[in-house]
Amino acid sequence: MVKSRKSKEKEKEEVCQTIEIHPDIVKKVQENTPSEESLNKLAEFFKIMGDQTRIKILYALFNAGEMCVCDISYVLGKTQSAISHQLRILRQAKLVKFRKEGKVVFYSLNDEHVKEILDVGYSHIKEE
Amino acid sequence: MVKSRKSKEKEKEEVCQTIEIHPDIVKKVQENTPSEESLNKLAEFFKIMGDQTRIKILYALFNAGEMCVCDISYVLGKTQSAISHQLRILRQAKLVKFRKEGKVVFYSLNDEHVKEILDVGYSHIKEE
DNA sequence: TAAACATATGAACAACTATTCATATAAATT
DNA sequence: AATTTATATGAATAGTTGTTCATATGTTTA
């Protein structure tokens, strides 16, 4: 069912004419791609990192080590409510952990990866 | 203006009573945080990674090396239009590059970082 | 040059999300 | 016990985003 348009080059047959696709490429891609569930989780993870407020919270926690909600609100210039809502999301994603001391709740990064990912992202946006 | 509630431990004064914050912590965070512009770009970058379709495209390109739009559509089971729209976003973010050969447009990853970031993200979601 | 094809794109719509506002909970202070 | 303080959370809203549909662009083939 596959019609290769050109075979000048050996591996260049993945052309897509009349809705027919070269099966080798398709197979290769399908085999090496993580499961649907993993891809879901991965997208979900990046989605959580993809918000300015949350990025700022993560950077603040990295620099301070540990901060209470009120401090974060002050530093970021956002309402306590907005910060609390975002902290809940970060908590559920297990990107931050917390510790209660009386009324005050201290948040900190939960994971070595978080800074690592921020760094890789940073070096990407800083390149050119 | 700052009232430290407790000084049992030296560095634990970042408590936030009556809207007053310990200035040392605030200063430290403010000095070490990337510029507003960088944080914007960073959030924007992660936002782009935070979509299942786009993640799948990136994985497919990584595995195949190079793919035309129609191939991608077929592998991901999405319409050509949906894929084209997402490719435009990936293009604008410089995550993919393209090469035209007649009618066909071949896309590939533009950046070493892309796979690196996918990997770091993957190892995060695979941990527990 | 007309038809077929691969890709791109604008508009519309539905789904999602971040913030605000009001209020709840829970701990500390008076 | 009542008040103050720190944080959490539900509901409402405004803004954003991904997909679909229709169509445009540009290339190849007949």
mmCIF file of C-alpha atoms (C1' of nucleotides) in Angstrom:
data_model
loop_
_atom_site.group_PDB
_atom_site.id
_atom_site.type_symbol
_atom_site.label_atom_id
_atom_site.label_comp_id
_atom_site.label_asym_id
_atom_site.label_seq_id
_atom_site.Cartn_x
_atom_site.Cartn_y
_atom_site.Cartn_z
ATOM 1 C CA MET A 1 0.000 0.000 0.000
ATOM 2 C CA VAL A 2 3.008 2.239 0.257
ATOM 3 C CA LYS A 3 4.197 4.183 -2.737
ATOM 4 C CA SER A 4 7.688 5.599 -2.319
ATOM 5 C CA ARG A 5 8.006 8.734 -4.390
ATOM 6 C CA LYS A 6 11.727 8.892 -4.400
ATOM 7 C CA SER A 7 14.493 6.488 -3.533
ATOM 8 C CA LYS A 8 17.517 8.604 -4.333
ATOM 9 C CA GLU A 9 18.453 8.378 -0.680
ATOM 10 C CA LYS A 10 17.937 5.176 1.266
ATOM 11 C CA GLU A 11 16.293 6.483 4.445
ATOM 12 C CA LYS A 12 14.359 9.308 2.841
ATOM 13 C CA GLU A 13 11.198 7.407 2.044
ATOM 14 C CA GLU A 14 9.001 8.790 4.774
ATOM 15 C CA VAL A 15 7.136 10.889 2.246
ATOM 16 C CA CYS A 16 3.471 11.022 2.590
ATOM 17 C CA GLN A 17 1.685 10.822 -0.688
ATOM 18 C CA THR A 18 -2.009 10.319 -0.916
ATOM 19 C CA ILE A 19 -2.275 9.638 2.763
ATOM 20 C CA GLU A 20 0.155 6.720 2.634
ATOM 21 C CA ILE A 21 3.084 6.767 5.028
ATOM 22 C CA HIS A 22 6.271 4.815 5.139
ATOM 23 C CA PRO A 23 5.673 2.118 7.786
ATOM 24 C CA ASP A 24 9.277 1.858 8.964
ATOM 25 C CA ILE A 25 9.324 5.394 10.289
ATOM 26 C CA VAL A 26 5.885 5.065 11.806
ATOM 27 C CA LYS A 27 6.857 1.829 13.519
ATOM 28 C CA LYS A 28 10.106 3.250 14.825
ATOM 29 C CA VAL A 29 8.358 6.264 16.283
ATOM 30 C CA GLN A 30 5.561 4.245 17.794
ATOM 31 C CA GLU A 31 7.936 1.788 19.437
ATOM 32 C CA ASN A 32 10.266 4.342 20.979
ATOM 33 C CA THR A 33 7.635 6.716 22.299
ATOM 34 C CA PRO A 34 6.796 6.563 26.011
ATOM 35 C CA SER A 35 3.381 5.339 27.004
ATOM 36 C CA GLU A 36 0.335 7.538 26.720
ATOM 37 C CA GLU A 37 0.252 7.728 30.506
ATOM 38 C CA SER A 38 3.866 8.879 30.743
ATOM 39 C CA LEU A 39 3.341 11.506 28.066
ATOM 40 C CA ASN A 40 0.293 12.739 29.948
ATOM 41 C CA LYS A 41 2.253 13.072 33.144
ATOM 42 C CA LEU A 42 5.101 14.766 31.368
ATOM 43 C CA ALA A 43 2.851 17.344 29.709
ATOM 44 C CA GLU A 44 1.102 17.877 33.034
ATOM 45 C CA PHE A 45 4.428 18.451 34.711
ATOM 46 C CA PHE A 46 5.596 21.035 32.181
ATOM 47 C CA LYS A 47 2.194 22.699 32.261
ATOM 48 C CA ILE A 48 2.701 23.307 35.955
ATOM 49 C CA MET A 49 6.101 24.856 35.307
ATOM 50 C CA GLY A 50 4.569 26.994 32.578
ATOM 51 C CA ASP A 51 3.204 29.747 34.754
ATOM 52 C CA GLN A 52 5.040 32.870 35.740
ATOM 53 C CA THR A 53 3.765 32.955 39.291
ATOM 54 C CA ARG A 54 4.694 29.355 39.919
ATOM 55 C CA ILE A 55 8.132 29.788 38.336
ATOM 56 C CA LYS A 56 8.723 32.756 40.609
ATOM 57 C CA ILE A 57 7.664 30.792 43.657
ATOM 58 C CA LEU A 58 10.064 27.997 42.759
ATOM 59 C CA TYR A 59 12.955 30.425 42.250
ATOM 60 C CA ALA A 60 12.167 32.172 45.521
ATOM 61 C CA LEU A 61 12.117 28.884 47.398
ATOM 62 C CA PHE A 62 15.357 27.842 45.786
ATOM 63 C CA ASN A 63 17.058 31.071 46.837
ATOM 64 C CA ALA A 64 15.582 31.306 50.299
ATOM 65 C CA GLY A 65 15.577 27.615 51.118
ATOM 66 C CA GLU A 66 12.327 27.966 52.957
ATOM 67 C CA MET A 67 9.620 30.622 53.023
ATOM 68 C CA CYS A 68 6.248 31.160 54.593
ATOM 69 C CA VAL A 69 3.235 32.007 52.474
ATOM 70 C CA CYS A 70 3.168 35.607 53.589
ATOM 71 C CA ASP A 71 6.822 36.147 52.663
ATOM 72 C CA ILE A 72 6.227 34.708 49.220
ATOM 73 C CA SER A 73 3.205 36.950 48.728
ATOM 74 C CA TYR A 74 5.243 39.977 49.692
ATOM 75 C CA VAL A 75 8.236 39.166 47.505
ATOM 76 C CA LEU A 76 6.123 38.413 44.457
ATOM 77 C CA GLY A 77 3.704 41.264 45.018
ATOM 78 C CA LYS A 78 0.670 38.995 44.797
ATOM 79 C CA THR A 79 -2.242 38.416 47.132
ATOM 80 C CA GLN A 80 -1.981 35.723 49.759
ATOM 81 C CA SER A 81 -4.921 33.960 48.175
ATOM 82 C CA ALA A 82 -3.356 33.804 44.740
ATOM 83 C CA ILE A 83 -0.152 32.406 46.232
ATOM 84 C CA SER A 84 -2.016 29.851 48.311
ATOM 85 C CA HIS A 85 -3.863 28.604 45.265
ATOM 86 C CA GLN A 86 -0.625 28.212 43.334
ATOM 87 C CA LEU A 87 1.093 26.519 46.264
ATOM 88 C CA ARG A 88 -1.696 23.969 46.320
ATOM 89 C CA ILE A 89 -0.966 23.151 42.678
ATOM 90 C CA LEU A 90 2.772 22.898 43.340
ATOM 91 C CA ARG A 91 2.053 20.736 46.384
ATOM 92 C CA GLN A 92 -0.175 18.357 44.450
ATOM 93 C CA ALA A 93 2.538 18.064 41.804
ATOM 94 C CA LYS A 94 4.990 17.292 44.600
ATOM 95 C CA LEU A 95 7.271 20.089 43.486
ATOM 96 C CA VAL A 96 7.197 21.660 46.940
ATOM 97 C CA LYS A 97 6.870 20.348 50.455
ATOM 98 C CA PHE A 98 5.734 22.148 53.584
ATOM 99 C CA ARG A 99 6.234 22.222 57.318
ATOM 100 C CA LYS A 100 3.871 23.783 59.823
ATOM 101 C CA GLU A 101 5.098 25.817 62.755
ATOM 102 C CA GLY A 102 2.085 27.086 64.615
ATOM 103 C CA LYS A 103 0.041 29.252 62.335
ATOM 104 C CA VAL A 104 2.871 29.622 59.892
ATOM 105 C CA VAL A 105 3.452 27.214 57.023
ATOM 106 C CA PHE A 106 6.920 27.025 55.531
ATOM 107 C CA TYR A 107 7.354 25.846 51.974
ATOM 108 C CA SER A 108 10.474 24.528 50.284
ATOM 109 C CA LEU A 109 11.437 22.692 47.114
ATOM 110 C CA ASN A 110 10.677 19.001 47.249
ATOM 111 C CA ASP A 111 12.917 17.703 44.576
ATOM 112 C CA GLU A 112 16.443 17.921 43.221
ATOM 113 C CA HIS A 113 15.032 17.855 39.715
ATOM 114 C CA VAL A 114 13.211 21.133 40.091
ATOM 115 C CA LYS A 115 16.332 23.265 40.099
ATOM 116 C CA GLU A 116 17.897 21.079 37.471
ATOM 117 C CA ILE A 117 14.934 21.617 35.163
ATOM 118 C CA LEU A 118 14.887 25.353 35.824
ATOM 119 C CA ASP A 119 18.575 25.436 34.913
ATOM 120 C CA VAL A 120 18.186 23.528 31.667
ATOM 121 C CA GLY A 121 15.253 25.732 30.710
ATOM 122 C CA TYR A 122 17.211 28.820 31.602
ATOM 123 C CA SER A 123 20.168 27.845 29.463
ATOM 124 C CA HIS A 124 17.774 27.260 26.594
ATOM 125 C CA ILE A 125 16.181 30.697 26.735
ATOM 126 C CA LYS A 126 19.571 32.331 27.238
ATOM 127 C CA GLU A 127 20.957 30.838 24.066
ATOM 128 C CA GLU A 128 20.473 33.356 21.288
ATOM 129 C CA MET B 1 9.743 48.056 61.398
ATOM 130 C CA VAL B 2 10.569 44.392 61.622
ATOM 131 C CA LYS B 3 9.505 42.398 64.627
ATOM 132 C CA SER B 4 11.222 39.032 64.913
ATOM 133 C CA ARG B 5 8.937 36.676 66.691
ATOM 134 C CA LYS B 6 11.544 34.117 67.595
ATOM 135 C CA SER B 7 15.300 34.014 67.542
ATOM 136 C CA LYS B 8 15.921 30.526 68.834
ATOM 137 C CA GLU B 9 17.591 29.733 65.554
ATOM 138 C CA LYS B 10 19.735 32.255 63.792
ATOM 139 C CA GLU B 11 18.394 32.047 60.257
ATOM 140 C CA LYS B 12 14.778 31.388 61.177
ATOM 141 C CA GLU B 13 13.566 34.953 61.362
ATOM 142 C CA GLU B 14 11.679 35.076 58.116
ATOM 143 C CA VAL B 15 8.410 35.054 59.985
ATOM 144 C CA CYS B 16 5.759 37.274 58.730
ATOM 145 C CA GLN B 17 3.783 38.911 61.443
ATOM 146 C CA THR B 18 1.411 41.751 60.839
ATOM 147 C CA ILE B 19 2.521 42.079 57.269
ATOM 148 C CA GLU B 20 6.159 42.690 58.240
ATOM 149 C CA ILE B 21 8.762 40.527 56.609
ATOM 150 C CA HIS B 22 12.347 39.850 57.435
ATOM 151 C CA PRO B 23 14.289 42.020 54.976
ATOM 152 C CA ASP B 24 17.365 39.765 54.720
ATOM 153 C CA ILE B 25 15.402 36.945 53.145
ATOM 154 C CA VAL B 26 13.490 39.286 50.887
ATOM 155 C CA LYS B 27 16.704 40.936 49.729
ATOM 156 C CA LYS B 28 18.422 37.634 49.120
ATOM 157 C CA VAL B 29 15.538 36.348 47.033
ATOM 158 C CA GLN B 30 15.201 39.559 45.086
ATOM 159 C CA GLU B 31 18.894 39.725 44.253
ATOM 160 C CA ASN B 32 19.255 36.142 43.091
ATOM 161 C CA THR B 33 16.115 35.929 41.009
ATOM 162 C CA PRO B 34 16.428 36.265 37.230
ATOM 163 C CA SER B 35 14.968 39.331 35.579
ATOM 164 C CA GLU B 36 11.254 39.645 34.977
ATOM 165 C CA GLU B 37 11.944 39.220 31.278
ATOM 166 C CA SER B 38 13.882 35.992 31.782
ATOM 167 C CA LEU B 39 11.187 34.584 34.030
ATOM 168 C CA ASN B 40 8.611 35.449 31.402
ATOM 169 C CA LYS B 41 10.554 33.643 28.725
ATOM 170 C CA LEU B 42 11.121 30.683 30.984
ATOM 171 C CA ALA B 43 7.432 30.328 31.836
ATOM 172 C CA GLU B 44 6.587 30.748 28.172
ATOM 173 C CA PHE B 45 9.033 28.025 27.277
ATOM 174 C CA PHE B 46 7.604 25.528 29.772
ATOM 175 C CA LYS B 47 4.074 26.453 28.759
ATOM 176 C CA ILE B 48 4.922 25.358 25.245
ATOM 177 C CA MET B 49 6.229 22.032 26.522
ATOM 178 C CA GLY B 50 3.083 21.654 28.613
ATOM 179 C CA ASP B 51 0.834 20.253 25.941
ATOM 180 C CA GLN B 52 0.370 16.618 25.123
ATOM 181 C CA THR B 53 0.211 17.086 21.373
ATOM 182 C CA ARG B 54 3.363 19.177 21.308
ATOM 183 C CA ILE B 55 5.214 16.744 23.582
ATOM 184 C CA LYS B 56 4.247 13.919 21.250
ATOM 185 C CA ILE B 57 5.464 15.853 18.235
ATOM 186 C CA LEU B 58 8.800 16.470 19.922
ATOM 187 C CA TYR B 59 9.203 12.795 20.845
ATOM 188 C CA ALA B 60 8.254 11.726 17.338
ATOM 189 C CA LEU B 61 10.808 14.083 15.804
ATOM 190 C CA PHE B 62 13.428 12.886 18.214
ATOM 191 C CA ASN B 63 12.807 9.255 17.289
ATOM 192 C CA ALA B 64 12.399 9.760 13.566
ATOM 193 C CA GLY B 65 14.984 12.499 13.142
ATOM 194 C CA GLU B 66 12.849 14.200 10.547
ATOM 195 C CA MET B 67 9.188 13.944 9.626
ATOM 196 C CA CYS B 68 6.757 15.624 7.280
ATOM 197 C CA VAL B 69 3.528 17.098 8.575
ATOM 198 C CA CYS B 70 1.416 14.347 7.129
ATOM 199 C CA ASP B 71 3.499 11.643 8.821
ATOM 200 C CA ILE B 72 3.184 13.385 12.138
ATOM 201 C CA SER B 73 -0.573 13.702 11.717
ATOM 202 C CA TYR B 74 -0.827 10.017 10.964
ATOM 203 C CA VAL B 75 1.350 8.852 13.850
ATOM 204 C CA LEU B 76 -0.402 11.046 16.384
ATOM 205 C CA GLY B 77 -3.878 10.438 15.032
ATOM 206 C CA LYS B 78 -4.658 14.127 14.766
ATOM 207 C CA THR B 79 -5.838 16.270 11.888
ATOM 208 C CA GLN B 80 -3.297 17.939 9.640
ATOM 209 C CA SER B 81 -4.641 21.305 10.680
ATOM 210 C CA ALA B 82 -4.205 20.664 14.380
ATOM 211 C CA ILE B 83 -0.639 19.515 13.812
ATOM 212 C CA SER B 84 0.157 22.495 11.600
ATOM 213 C CA HIS B 85 -1.091 24.881 14.254
ATOM 214 C CA GLN B 86 1.063 23.216 16.890
ATOM 215 C CA LEU B 87 4.087 23.149 14.606
ATOM 216 C CA ARG B 88 3.756 26.872 14.162
ATOM 217 C CA ILE B 89 3.953 27.326 17.929
ATOM 218 C CA LEU B 90 6.975 25.024 18.160
ATOM 219 C CA ARG B 91 8.578 26.874 15.260
ATOM 220 C CA GLN B 92 8.051 30.279 16.837
ATOM 221 C CA ALA B 93 9.590 28.961 20.042
ATOM 222 C CA LYS B 94 12.514 27.702 17.977
ATOM 223 C CA LEU B 95 12.081 24.197 19.312
ATOM 224 C CA VAL B 96 11.818 22.775 15.799
ATOM 225 C CA LYS B 97 13.252 23.696 12.454
ATOM 226 C CA PHE B 98 11.995 22.820 8.984
ATOM 227 C CA ARG B 99 13.164 22.159 5.491
ATOM 228 C CA LYS B 100 11.040 22.302 2.358
ATOM 229 C CA GLU B 101 11.290 19.738 -0.394
ATOM 230 C CA GLY B 102 8.719 20.558 -3.005
ATOM 231 C CA LYS B 103 5.300 20.457 -1.456
ATOM 232 C CA VAL B 104 6.540 18.542 1.543
ATOM 233 C CA VAL B 105 7.853 20.209 4.667
ATOM 234 C CA PHE B 106 10.141 18.222 6.927
ATOM 235 C CA TYR B 107 10.396 19.120 10.572
ATOM 236 C CA SER B 108 13.109 18.205 13.035
ATOM 237 C CA LEU B 109 14.267 19.222 16.494
ATOM 238 C CA ASN B 110 16.142 22.492 16.523
ATOM 239 C CA ASP B 111 17.991 22.230 19.751
ATOM 240 C CA GLU B 112 20.076 19.896 21.862
ATOM 241 C CA HIS B 113 18.269 21.165 24.933
ATOM 242 C CA VAL B 114 14.914 19.835 23.859
ATOM 243 C CA LYS B 115 15.782 16.191 24.385
ATOM 244 C CA GLU B 116 17.730 17.064 27.515
ATOM 245 C CA ILE B 117 14.700 18.771 28.987
ATOM 246 C CA LEU B 118 12.395 15.941 28.020
ATOM 247 C CA ASP B 119 14.799 13.558 29.744
ATOM 248 C CA VAL B 120 15.004 15.538 32.961
ATOM 249 C CA GLY B 121 11.229 15.858 33.014
ATOM 250 C CA TYR B 122 10.850 12.174 32.336
ATOM 251 C CA SER B 123 13.130 11.186 35.185
ATOM 252 C CA HIS B 124 11.104 13.446 37.461
ATOM 253 C CA ILE B 125 7.757 11.865 36.640
ATOM 254 C CA LYS B 126 9.262 8.381 36.831
ATOM 255 C CA GLU B 127 10.479 8.916 40.365
ATOM 256 C CA GLU B 128 7.751 7.633 42.616
ATOM 257 C "C1'" DT C 1 -3.377 25.519 -17.428
ATOM 258 C "C1'" DA C 2 -6.208 22.671 -14.711
ATOM 259 C "C1'" DA C 3 -6.413 19.346 -11.134
ATOM 260 C "C1'" DA C 4 -4.391 17.150 -7.201
ATOM 261 C "C1'" DC C 5 -1.760 17.537 -3.180
ATOM 262 C "C1'" DA C 6 0.825 19.200 1.187
ATOM 263 C "C1'" DT C 7 0.791 22.595 4.229
ATOM 264 C "C1'" DA C 8 -0.667 26.971 6.464
ATOM 265 C "C1'" DT C 9 -3.888 29.970 8.543
ATOM 266 C "C1'" DG C 10 -8.074 32.874 10.126
ATOM 267 C "C1'" DA C 11 -12.356 32.520 12.625
ATOM 268 C "C1'" DA C 12 -15.332 30.289 15.880
ATOM 269 C "C1'" DC C 13 -16.108 27.605 19.782
ATOM 270 C "C1'" DA C 14 -15.493 24.857 23.845
ATOM 271 C "C1'" DA C 15 -12.584 23.833 27.565
ATOM 272 C "C1'" DC C 16 -9.389 25.266 30.811
ATOM 273 C "C1'" DT C 17 -6.941 28.418 34.107
ATOM 274 C "C1'" DA C 18 -5.305 32.274 37.123
ATOM 275 C "C1'" DT C 19 -6.942 35.719 39.907
ATOM 276 C "C1'" DT C 20 -10.185 37.960 42.995
ATOM 277 C "C1'" DC C 21 -13.508 38.089 46.576
ATOM 278 C "C1'" DA C 22 -15.616 36.263 50.402
ATOM 279 C "C1'" DT C 23 -15.279 33.216 53.850
ATOM 280 C "C1'" DA C 24 -13.596 29.113 56.489
ATOM 281 C "C1'" DT C 25 -10.220 26.922 59.512
ATOM 282 C "C1'" DA C 26 -6.973 26.764 62.936
ATOM 283 C "C1'" DA C 27 -3.457 28.573 65.945
ATOM 284 C "C1'" DA C 28 -1.793 32.249 69.033
ATOM 285 C "C1'" DT C 29 -2.460 36.211 71.808
ATOM 286 C "C1'" DT C 30 -5.089 39.230 74.848
ATOM 287 C "C1'" DA D 1 -13.605 33.306 75.477
ATOM 288 C "C1'" DA D 2 -12.832 36.738 72.134
ATOM 289 C "C1'" DT D 3 -9.803 38.688 68.871
ATOM 290 C "C1'" DT D 4 -6.113 38.623 65.816
ATOM 291 C "C1'" DT D 5 -3.265 36.365 62.581
ATOM 292 C "C1'" DA D 6 -1.733 32.915 58.865
ATOM 293 C "C1'" DT D 7 -3.298 30.073 55.625
ATOM 294 C "C1'" DA D 8 -6.722 27.521 52.779
ATOM 295 C "C1'" DT D 9 -10.512 27.152 49.743
ATOM 296 C "C1'" DG D 10 -15.087 27.529 47.008
ATOM 297 C "C1'" DA D 11 -17.374 30.326 43.602
ATOM 298 C "C1'" DA D 12 -17.318 33.666 40.006
ATOM 299 C "C1'" DT D 13 -15.093 35.827 36.273
ATOM 300 C "C1'" DA D 14 -12.007 37.221 32.656
ATOM 301 C "C1'" DG D 15 -8.523 35.752 29.816
ATOM 302 C "C1'" DT D 16 -6.199 32.114 27.360
ATOM 303 C "C1'" DT D 17 -5.714 28.027 24.465
ATOM 304 C "C1'" DG D 18 -6.425 23.730 21.482
ATOM 305 C "C1'" DT D 19 -9.215 21.930 18.028
ATOM 306 C "C1'" DT D 20 -12.238 22.115 14.088
ATOM 307 C "C1'" DC D 21 -13.901 23.920 9.849
ATOM 308 C "C1'" DA D 22 -13.349 26.351 5.816
ATOM 309 C "C1'" DT D 23 -10.291 28.170 2.865
ATOM 310 C "C1'" DA D 24 -5.816 30.057 1.112
ATOM 311 C "C1'" DT D 25 -1.072 29.318 -0.666
ATOM 312 C "C1'" DG D 26 2.227 27.183 -3.246
ATOM 313 C "C1'" DT D 27 4.009 23.040 -5.657
ATOM 314 C "C1'" DT D 28 3.683 19.147 -8.683
ATOM 315 C "C1'" DT D 29 1.604 16.364 -12.182
ATOM 316 C "C1'" DA D 30 -1.491 15.375 -16.020
#
